[in-house]
Amino acid sequence: MTLAQQHWTRPHLLTLEELTSDEISAVLDTARALKEVSTRSIKKVPALRGKVVVNLFFEDSTRTRTSFRLAAQRMSADVVDFTVSTSSVSKGETLADTARNIEAMGVDAIVIRHRSSGTPEVLSRQVSCSVINAGDGSHEHPTQGLLDVFTIQESLRNSGRQISDIHVAIVGDIIHSRVARSNLWALTKLGAKVTLVGPSTMCPKSMEKLGVAVSHDLDSVLPHVNVVNMLRVQFERLTSAAFPSLREYHHLFGLTEARLAHCKPDILVLHPGPMNRGLEISSAVADGPKSAILQQVANGLAVRMAVLYLCVGAAAAQY
Ligand code: CP
């Protein structure tokens, strides 16, 4: 058993809020070891040979779904992409029945994305295989939080600094963002200073009770941070106008080259994707030298390999 596995005994990954800093580090350390697999000419290890992973996505996804699929395949697991729109869900079958029927086929892990917060946790009480949260409503997106922290750690590698030495701004539509919540749990547990920034309709002062600072003035925060994580405005979750116009949002909260000029020279720019180019981030910044957006995607694969390895391994030991 590796040191990371000694710190990880959970069959499920449901939230980062419930993890200890040792558990978060166990995933990050395992991901660091597994990242090298994707650089080999034969990109496969036998760690999950004979295991079956099902992707059960009730919401659209480009990055997370593909990344979990590739991660499972690189660990030699069999993968099934369950397509909700062509399944018996369209005939009214419940989530619990759907999951139990899938599990009856000998599944070791269900990776679930759902529009309702808490669905993965409910599911974990109804099945005996591993359940991994791939994003639940506005609640959490644990593997996104982990891959963001992993990407920050990589950027610090030659600087002698660690996560506890840095200040991160998470900017934009905080209230609807599962990415913001998972990021703030991972970052604060590892000792980083976090400031949430956005209009008061999207970034309420009440979020200070989560152990972070809150600001509505991006320009006053940017010069002080080491990392800026720009969030997508989630138009599909807005129930009323949260800001007067797109032009005003971009003017006050968009990350542009002009704003970047006031940041620290080694600022790291993150965005979980998908991006609204020209709204929360300009194309020049998204595609520019400070951006680690595609590194985030690449690192997501290593992080998801680690999560599958630890959860399915832990579950195998438990049952
Ligand atoms: N970051 C993220 O979750 O992207 P997808 O919605 O494409 O999976």
mmCIF file of C-alpha atoms and ligand atoms in Angstrom:
data_model
loop_
_atom_site.group_PDB
_atom_site.id
_atom_site.type_symbol
_atom_site.label_atom_id
_atom_site.label_comp_id
_atom_site.label_asym_id
_atom_site.label_seq_id
_atom_site.Cartn_x
_atom_site.Cartn_y
_atom_site.Cartn_z
ATOM 1 C CA MET A 1 0.000 0.000 0.000
ATOM 2 C CA THR A 2 1.362 3.429 -0.955
ATOM 3 C CA LEU A 3 1.547 6.349 1.476
ATOM 4 C CA ALA A 4 -1.287 8.019 -0.470
ATOM 5 C CA GLN A 5 -3.519 4.944 -0.084
ATOM 6 C CA GLN A 6 -2.846 4.965 3.684
ATOM 7 C CA HIS A 7 -4.373 8.456 3.835
ATOM 8 C CA TRP A 8 -7.321 7.467 1.618
ATOM 9 C CA THR A 9 -9.915 4.953 2.832
ATOM 10 C CA ARG A 10 -13.044 6.327 1.147
ATOM 11 C CA PRO A 11 -14.948 4.381 -1.521
ATOM 12 C CA HIS A 12 -16.547 7.628 -2.793
ATOM 13 C CA LEU A 13 -15.500 11.149 -3.777
ATOM 14 C CA LEU A 14 -18.567 13.305 -3.059
ATOM 15 C CA THR A 15 -17.251 16.675 -1.845
ATOM 16 C CA LEU A 16 -13.968 18.383 -1.007
ATOM 17 C CA GLU A 17 -15.622 19.946 2.043
ATOM 18 C CA GLU A 18 -15.539 16.571 3.810
ATOM 19 C CA LEU A 19 -11.905 15.762 2.945
ATOM 20 C CA THR A 20 -8.939 16.365 5.237
ATOM 21 C CA SER A 21 -5.825 18.123 3.951
ATOM 22 C CA ASP A 22 -4.052 14.724 4.058
ATOM 23 C CA GLU A 23 -6.733 13.196 1.825
ATOM 24 C CA ILE A 24 -6.468 16.085 -0.648
ATOM 25 C CA SER A 25 -2.679 15.682 -0.671
ATOM 26 C CA ALA A 26 -3.082 11.922 -1.217
ATOM 27 C CA VAL A 27 -4.995 12.565 -4.453
ATOM 28 C CA LEU A 28 -2.535 15.241 -5.612
ATOM 29 C CA ASP A 29 0.510 13.047 -4.862
ATOM 30 C CA THR A 30 -1.049 10.075 -6.676
ATOM 31 C CA ALA A 31 -1.912 12.302 -9.659
ATOM 32 C CA ARG A 32 1.685 13.517 -9.791
ATOM 33 C CA ALA A 33 2.901 9.917 -10.010
ATOM 34 C CA LEU A 34 0.287 8.953 -12.623
ATOM 35 C CA LYS A 35 0.753 11.996 -14.877
ATOM 36 C CA GLU A 36 3.832 10.386 -16.419
ATOM 37 C CA VAL A 37 1.667 7.557 -17.864
ATOM 38 C CA SER A 38 0.158 9.980 -20.401
ATOM 39 C CA THR A 39 3.630 10.785 -21.779
ATOM 40 C CA ARG A 40 4.398 7.135 -22.676
ATOM 41 C CA SER A 41 3.977 5.755 -26.196
ATOM 42 C CA ILE A 42 1.641 3.104 -24.712
ATOM 43 C CA LYS A 43 -0.546 5.205 -22.404
ATOM 44 C CA LYS A 44 -1.860 2.438 -20.156
ATOM 45 C CA VAL A 45 -1.188 0.830 -16.772
ATOM 46 C CA PRO A 46 -2.975 -2.280 -15.467
ATOM 47 C CA ALA A 47 -4.028 -0.751 -12.112
ATOM 48 C CA LEU A 48 -7.805 -1.124 -12.690
ATOM 49 C CA ARG A 49 -7.787 -4.104 -15.049
ATOM 50 C CA GLY A 50 -11.075 -6.017 -14.693
ATOM 51 C CA LYS A 51 -12.889 -3.012 -13.135
ATOM 52 C CA VAL A 52 -15.881 -1.335 -14.770
ATOM 53 C CA VAL A 53 -16.556 2.420 -14.659
ATOM 54 C CA VAL A 54 -19.858 3.955 -15.831
ATOM 55 C CA ASN A 55 -20.190 7.630 -16.811
ATOM 56 C CA LEU A 56 -23.719 8.703 -15.819
ATOM 57 C CA PHE A 57 -24.059 12.312 -16.993
ATOM 58 C CA PHE A 58 -27.443 14.030 -16.650
ATOM 59 C CA GLU A 59 -25.884 17.365 -17.731
ATOM 60 C CA ASP A 60 -23.727 18.185 -20.752
ATOM 61 C CA SER A 61 -19.957 18.004 -20.494
ATOM 62 C CA THR A 62 -16.943 18.175 -22.789
ATOM 63 C CA ARG A 63 -13.948 18.084 -20.442
ATOM 64 C CA THR A 64 -15.084 16.080 -17.413
ATOM 65 C CA ARG A 65 -16.832 13.268 -19.264
ATOM 66 C CA THR A 66 -14.022 12.735 -21.796
ATOM 67 C CA SER A 67 -11.392 13.054 -19.097
ATOM 68 C CA PHE A 68 -13.008 10.431 -16.822
ATOM 69 C CA ARG A 69 -13.378 8.108 -19.812
ATOM 70 C CA LEU A 70 -9.722 8.459 -20.811
ATOM 71 C CA ALA A 71 -8.600 8.222 -17.177
ATOM 72 C CA ALA A 72 -10.434 4.922 -16.696
ATOM 73 C CA GLN A 73 -9.080 3.575 -19.995
ATOM 74 C CA ARG A 74 -5.503 4.550 -19.090
ATOM 75 C CA MET A 75 -5.918 2.511 -15.901
ATOM 76 C CA SER A 76 -7.158 -0.454 -18.064
ATOM 77 C CA ALA A 77 -10.738 -0.338 -16.690
ATOM 78 C CA ASP A 78 -13.718 -1.025 -18.970
ATOM 79 C CA VAL A 79 -15.790 2.145 -19.478
ATOM 80 C CA VAL A 80 -19.452 2.587 -20.359
ATOM 81 C CA ASP A 81 -20.759 6.027 -21.383
ATOM 82 C CA PHE A 82 -24.408 5.963 -20.346
ATOM 83 C CA THR A 83 -26.469 8.266 -22.582
ATOM 84 C CA VAL A 84 -29.359 9.611 -20.539
ATOM 85 C CA SER A 85 -31.386 10.883 -23.525
ATOM 86 C CA THR A 86 -31.603 7.401 -25.108
ATOM 87 C CA SER A 87 -32.066 5.505 -21.833
ATOM 88 C CA SER A 88 -35.203 4.479 -19.939
ATOM 89 C CA VAL A 89 -34.860 7.714 -17.912
ATOM 90 C CA SER A 90 -36.913 9.198 -20.789
ATOM 91 C CA LYS A 91 -39.701 6.707 -19.845
ATOM 92 C CA GLY A 92 -39.710 7.915 -16.248
ATOM 93 C CA GLU A 93 -37.267 5.485 -14.618
ATOM 94 C CA THR A 94 -35.923 6.979 -11.374
ATOM 95 C CA LEU A 95 -32.280 7.750 -10.740
ATOM 96 C CA ALA A 96 -32.120 5.098 -8.000
ATOM 97 C CA ASP A 97 -33.603 2.410 -10.261
ATOM 98 C CA THR A 98 -31.329 3.434 -13.121
ATOM 99 C CA ALA A 99 -28.260 3.258 -10.891
ATOM 100 C CA ARG A 100 -29.235 -0.047 -9.238
ATOM 101 C CA ASN A 101 -29.825 -1.644 -12.664
ATOM 102 C CA ILE A 102 -26.452 -0.402 -13.896
ATOM 103 C CA GLU A 103 -24.788 -1.670 -10.725
ATOM 104 C CA ALA A 104 -26.412 -5.120 -11.168
ATOM 105 C CA MET A 105 -24.258 -5.536 -14.283
ATOM 106 C CA GLY A 106 -21.142 -5.652 -12.104
ATOM 107 C CA VAL A 107 -20.038 -2.018 -12.030
ATOM 108 C CA ASP A 108 -17.229 -0.864 -9.706
ATOM 109 C CA ALA A 109 -17.679 2.926 -9.999
ATOM 110 C CA ILE A 110 -20.386 5.338 -11.121
ATOM 111 C CA VAL A 111 -19.205 8.805 -12.168
ATOM 112 C CA ILE A 112 -22.249 11.064 -11.934
ATOM 113 C CA ARG A 113 -23.040 14.622 -13.011
ATOM 114 C CA HIS A 114 -26.505 15.922 -12.099
ATOM 115 C CA ARG A 115 -28.256 19.286 -12.070
ATOM 116 C CA SER A 116 -29.472 18.764 -8.463
ATOM 117 C CA SER A 117 -27.098 19.424 -5.566
ATOM 118 C CA GLY A 118 -26.624 16.389 -3.328
ATOM 119 C CA THR A 119 -27.542 13.730 -5.909
ATOM 120 C CA PRO A 120 -24.173 11.893 -5.727
ATOM 121 C CA GLU A 121 -24.444 11.699 -1.932
ATOM 122 C CA VAL A 122 -27.986 10.283 -2.141
ATOM 123 C CA LEU A 123 -26.849 7.779 -4.765
ATOM 124 C CA SER A 124 -23.901 6.660 -2.624
ATOM 125 C CA ARG A 125 -26.392 5.449 0.004
ATOM 126 C CA GLN A 126 -28.332 3.419 -2.552
ATOM 127 C CA VAL A 127 -25.565 1.493 -4.303
ATOM 128 C CA SER A 128 -22.574 -0.434 -3.015
ATOM 129 C CA CYS A 129 -20.103 0.543 -5.753
ATOM 130 C CA SER A 130 -17.979 3.721 -5.660
ATOM 131 C CA VAL A 131 -19.723 6.990 -6.510
ATOM 132 C CA ILE A 132 -17.694 9.893 -7.862
ATOM 133 C CA ASN A 133 -19.199 13.370 -8.116
ATOM 134 C CA ALA A 134 -18.540 14.920 -11.536
ATOM 135 C CA GLY A 135 -20.502 18.079 -10.621
ATOM 136 C CA ASP A 136 -23.808 18.416 -8.732
ATOM 137 C CA GLY A 137 -25.838 21.571 -9.327
ATOM 138 C CA SER A 138 -24.249 24.606 -7.687
ATOM 139 C CA HIS A 139 -22.799 22.456 -4.896
ATOM 140 C CA GLU A 140 -19.399 20.922 -5.751
ATOM 141 C CA HIS A 141 -17.196 19.757 -8.605
ATOM 142 C CA PRO A 142 -14.497 17.984 -6.585
ATOM 143 C CA THR A 143 -12.232 16.809 -9.413
ATOM 144 C CA GLN A 144 -12.227 20.350 -10.880
ATOM 145 C CA GLY A 145 -11.141 21.741 -7.501
ATOM 146 C CA LEU A 146 -8.402 19.099 -7.269
ATOM 147 C CA LEU A 147 -7.117 19.667 -10.804
ATOM 148 C CA ASP A 148 -7.038 23.423 -10.244
ATOM 149 C CA VAL A 149 -4.941 23.001 -7.085
ATOM 150 C CA PHE A 150 -2.731 20.462 -8.893
ATOM 151 C CA THR A 151 -2.148 23.017 -11.695
ATOM 152 C CA ILE A 152 -1.260 25.720 -9.158
ATOM 153 C CA GLN A 153 1.149 23.326 -7.398
ATOM 154 C CA GLU A 154 2.860 22.576 -10.721
ATOM 155 C CA SER A 155 3.277 26.298 -11.415
ATOM 156 C CA LEU A 156 4.960 26.731 -8.013
ATOM 157 C CA ARG A 157 7.323 23.782 -8.490
ATOM 158 C CA ASN A 158 10.535 25.756 -9.067
ATOM 159 C CA SER A 159 9.645 28.732 -6.886
ATOM 160 C CA GLY A 160 10.166 27.182 -3.443
ATOM 161 C CA ARG A 161 6.619 28.204 -2.531
ATOM 162 C CA GLN A 162 3.654 26.005 -1.698
ATOM 163 C CA ILE A 163 -0.124 26.417 -1.694
ATOM 164 C CA SER A 164 -0.055 27.846 1.844
ATOM 165 C CA ASP A 165 2.130 30.742 0.585
ATOM 166 C CA ILE A 166 -0.255 32.037 -2.059
ATOM 167 C CA HIS A 167 -3.334 34.200 -2.486
ATOM 168 C CA VAL A 168 -5.986 33.121 -5.014
ATOM 169 C CA ALA A 169 -8.822 35.233 -6.432
ATOM 170 C CA ILE A 170 -11.883 33.351 -7.699
ATOM 171 C CA VAL A 171 -13.814 35.770 -9.896
ATOM 172 C CA GLY A 172 -17.315 35.950 -11.305
ATOM 173 C CA ASP A 173 -20.533 34.007 -10.883
ATOM 174 C CA ILE A 174 -19.629 32.583 -7.465
ATOM 175 C CA ILE A 175 -23.128 31.889 -6.220
ATOM 176 C CA HIS A 176 -23.939 29.440 -9.025
ATOM 177 C CA SER A 177 -20.484 27.893 -9.127
ATOM 178 C CA ARG A 178 -19.725 24.375 -7.915
ATOM 179 C CA VAL A 179 -16.163 25.039 -9.127
ATOM 180 C CA ALA A 180 -15.834 27.976 -6.715
ATOM 181 C CA ARG A 181 -17.011 25.892 -3.761
ATOM 182 C CA SER A 182 -14.684 22.962 -4.472
ATOM 183 C CA ASN A 183 -11.778 25.344 -5.074
ATOM 184 C CA LEU A 184 -12.296 27.253 -1.869
ATOM 185 C CA TRP A 185 -12.464 24.062 0.216
ATOM 186 C CA ALA A 186 -9.298 22.595 -1.313
ATOM 187 C CA LEU A 187 -7.353 25.857 -1.203
ATOM 188 C CA THR A 188 -8.289 26.851 2.349
ATOM 189 C CA LYS A 189 -7.640 23.340 3.699
ATOM 190 C CA LEU A 190 -4.139 23.526 2.192
ATOM 191 C CA GLY A 191 -3.628 26.971 3.766
ATOM 192 C CA ALA A 192 -4.046 29.376 0.823
ATOM 193 C CA LYS A 193 -5.645 32.801 1.199
ATOM 194 C CA VAL A 194 -8.765 33.031 -0.986
ATOM 195 C CA THR A 195 -10.706 36.108 -2.109
ATOM 196 C CA LEU A 196 -14.020 35.708 -3.939
ATOM 197 C CA VAL A 197 -14.745 38.577 -6.352
ATOM 198 C CA GLY A 198 -17.910 39.441 -8.254
ATOM 199 C CA PRO A 199 -21.001 41.636 -8.320
ATOM 200 C CA SER A 200 -22.949 41.498 -5.049
ATOM 201 C CA THR A 201 -25.762 39.623 -6.841
ATOM 202 C CA MET A 202 -23.330 36.825 -7.693
ATOM 203 C CA CYS A 203 -20.893 37.071 -4.797
ATOM 204 C CA PRO A 204 -22.677 37.815 -1.503
ATOM 205 C CA LYS A 205 -20.763 39.006 1.574
ATOM 206 C CA SER A 206 -22.318 36.078 3.473
ATOM 207 C CA MET A 207 -19.788 33.778 1.789
ATOM 208 C CA GLU A 208 -17.175 35.173 4.210
ATOM 209 C CA LYS A 209 -18.480 32.653 6.722
ATOM 210 C CA LEU A 210 -16.765 29.951 4.605
ATOM 211 C CA GLY A 211 -13.371 31.331 5.702
ATOM 212 C CA VAL A 212 -12.631 33.487 2.647
ATOM 213 C CA ALA A 213 -12.590 37.216 1.854
ATOM 214 C CA VAL A 214 -15.254 38.730 -0.416
ATOM 215 C CA SER A 215 -14.782 41.749 -2.685
ATOM 216 C CA HIS A 216 -16.855 43.457 -5.348
ATOM 217 C CA ASP A 217 -13.867 45.380 -6.763
ATOM 218 C CA LEU A 218 -11.668 43.273 -9.045
ATOM 219 C CA ASP A 219 -9.153 46.061 -9.696
ATOM 220 C CA SER A 220 -8.338 46.433 -5.995
ATOM 221 C CA VAL A 221 -7.759 42.657 -5.587
ATOM 222 C CA LEU A 222 -5.808 41.741 -8.741
ATOM 223 C CA PRO A 223 -2.433 43.362 -7.829
ATOM 224 C CA HIS A 224 -2.227 41.264 -4.635
ATOM 225 C CA VAL A 225 -2.957 37.741 -5.916
ATOM 226 C CA ASN A 226 -0.754 34.976 -7.323
ATOM 227 C CA VAL A 227 -3.549 33.143 -9.110
ATOM 228 C CA VAL A 228 -6.769 34.379 -10.686
ATOM 229 C CA ASN A 229 -9.427 31.758 -11.460
ATOM 230 C CA MET A 230 -12.050 33.243 -13.820
ATOM 231 C CA LEU A 231 -15.468 31.585 -13.705
ATOM 232 C CA ARG A 232 -18.035 31.270 -16.455
ATOM 233 C CA VAL A 233 -21.205 33.338 -16.142
ATOM 234 C CA GLN A 234 -23.773 30.519 -15.950
ATOM 235 C CA PHE A 235 -26.643 31.981 -17.949
ATOM 236 C CA GLU A 236 -28.539 28.680 -17.669
ATOM 237 C CA ARG A 237 -28.692 29.032 -13.844
ATOM 238 C CA LEU A 238 -29.557 32.773 -13.713
ATOM 239 C CA THR A 239 -33.184 33.328 -12.690
ATOM 240 C CA SER A 240 -33.077 37.124 -12.977
ATOM 241 C CA ALA A 241 -30.738 39.777 -14.359
ATOM 242 C CA ALA A 242 -27.696 39.674 -12.050
ATOM 243 C CA PHE A 243 -26.008 42.623 -13.790
ATOM 244 C CA PRO A 244 -27.267 45.466 -16.016
ATOM 245 C CA SER A 245 -25.553 44.434 -19.265
ATOM 246 C CA LEU A 246 -22.876 42.134 -20.672
ATOM 247 C CA ARG A 247 -20.833 45.229 -21.527
ATOM 248 C CA GLU A 248 -20.916 46.397 -17.899
ATOM 249 C CA TYR A 249 -20.018 42.926 -16.583
ATOM 250 C CA HIS A 250 -17.014 42.775 -18.916
ATOM 251 C CA HIS A 251 -16.015 46.332 -17.977
ATOM 252 C CA LEU A 252 -16.059 45.602 -14.228
ATOM 253 C CA PHE A 253 -15.176 41.892 -13.976
ATOM 254 C CA GLY A 254 -13.675 40.779 -17.302
ATOM 255 C CA LEU A 255 -10.005 39.765 -17.297
ATOM 256 C CA THR A 256 -8.338 41.737 -20.083
ATOM 257 C CA GLU A 257 -4.727 42.422 -21.061
ATOM 258 C CA ALA A 258 -5.107 45.913 -19.575
ATOM 259 C CA ARG A 259 -6.038 44.380 -16.201
ATOM 260 C CA LEU A 260 -3.303 41.777 -16.454
ATOM 261 C CA ALA A 261 -0.776 44.624 -16.687
ATOM 262 C CA HIS A 262 -1.613 45.502 -13.045
ATOM 263 C CA CYS A 263 -1.060 41.931 -11.798
ATOM 264 C CA LYS A 264 2.096 40.354 -10.379
ATOM 265 C CA PRO A 265 4.509 39.409 -13.226
ATOM 266 C CA ASP A 266 4.128 35.677 -12.459
ATOM 267 C CA ILE A 267 0.318 35.717 -12.195
ATOM 268 C CA LEU A 268 -1.311 32.405 -13.184
ATOM 269 C CA VAL A 269 -4.655 32.579 -15.018
ATOM 270 C CA LEU A 270 -7.121 29.692 -14.693
ATOM 271 C CA HIS A 271 -10.582 29.056 -16.147
ATOM 272 C CA PRO A 272 -12.464 25.759 -15.727
ATOM 273 C CA GLY A 273 -14.204 26.066 -19.120
ATOM 274 C CA PRO A 274 -16.354 26.343 -21.060
ATOM 275 C CA MET A 275 -15.412 30.030 -21.541
ATOM 276 C CA ASN A 276 -17.570 32.966 -22.544
ATOM 277 C CA ARG A 277 -14.782 34.629 -24.549
ATOM 278 C CA GLY A 278 -15.075 38.409 -24.475
ATOM 279 C CA LEU A 279 -17.228 38.356 -21.324
ATOM 280 C CA GLU A 280 -15.419 37.021 -18.228
ATOM 281 C CA ILE A 281 -12.099 36.666 -20.091
ATOM 282 C CA SER A 282 -10.687 38.156 -23.291
ATOM 283 C CA SER A 283 -9.273 35.845 -25.950
ATOM 284 C CA ALA A 284 -5.881 37.570 -25.659
ATOM 285 C CA VAL A 285 -5.678 36.547 -21.969
ATOM 286 C CA ALA A 286 -7.217 33.088 -22.416
ATOM 287 C CA ASP A 287 -4.705 32.222 -25.149
ATOM 288 C CA GLY A 288 -1.832 34.279 -23.712
ATOM 289 C CA PRO A 289 1.359 33.347 -21.828
ATOM 290 C CA LYS A 290 -0.126 33.644 -18.315
ATOM 291 C CA SER A 291 -2.949 31.231 -19.082
ATOM 292 C CA ALA A 292 -2.797 27.639 -17.787
ATOM 293 C CA ILE A 293 -6.242 26.739 -19.146
ATOM 294 C CA LEU A 294 -5.114 23.858 -21.339
ATOM 295 C CA GLN A 295 -2.702 22.630 -18.647
ATOM 296 C CA GLN A 296 -5.770 22.403 -16.383
ATOM 297 C CA VAL A 297 -7.421 20.093 -18.906
ATOM 298 C CA ALA A 298 -4.296 17.936 -19.233
ATOM 299 C CA ASN A 299 -3.914 17.760 -15.449
ATOM 300 C CA GLY A 300 -7.573 16.767 -15.111
ATOM 301 C CA LEU A 301 -6.728 13.440 -16.674
ATOM 302 C CA ALA A 302 -4.017 12.657 -14.099
ATOM 303 C CA VAL A 303 -6.245 13.806 -11.221
ATOM 304 C CA ARG A 304 -9.151 11.628 -12.406
ATOM 305 C CA MET A 305 -6.832 8.643 -12.814
ATOM 306 C CA ALA A 306 -5.778 9.190 -9.198
ATOM 307 C CA VAL A 307 -9.371 9.508 -7.961
ATOM 308 C CA LEU A 308 -10.460 6.327 -9.734
ATOM 309 C CA TYR A 309 -7.391 4.472 -8.481
ATOM 310 C CA LEU A 310 -7.885 5.544 -4.863
ATOM 311 C CA CYS A 311 -11.680 5.168 -4.736
ATOM 312 C CA VAL A 312 -11.979 1.887 -6.599
ATOM 313 C CA GLY A 313 -8.939 0.526 -4.805
ATOM 314 C CA ALA A 314 -10.372 1.575 -1.428
ATOM 315 C CA ALA A 315 -13.780 0.127 -2.346
ATOM 316 C CA ALA A 316 -12.204 -3.160 -3.439
ATOM 317 C CA ALA A 317 -10.481 -3.424 -0.058
ATOM 318 C CA GLN A 318 -13.734 -2.667 1.779
ATOM 319 C CA TYR A 319 -16.228 -5.032 0.112
HETATM 320 N N1 CP B 1 -14.971 22.293 -16.331
HETATM 321 C C1 CP B 1 -15.973 21.461 -16.678
HETATM 322 O O1 CP B 1 -16.628 20.838 -15.831
HETATM 323 O O2 CP B 1 -16.198 21.356 -18.026
HETATM 324 P P1 CP B 1 -17.306 20.431 -18.685
HETATM 325 O O3 CP B 1 -18.654 20.996 -18.319
HETATM 326 O O4 CP B 1 -17.036 20.492 -20.165
HETATM 327 O O5 CP B 1 -17.140 19.037 -18.144
#
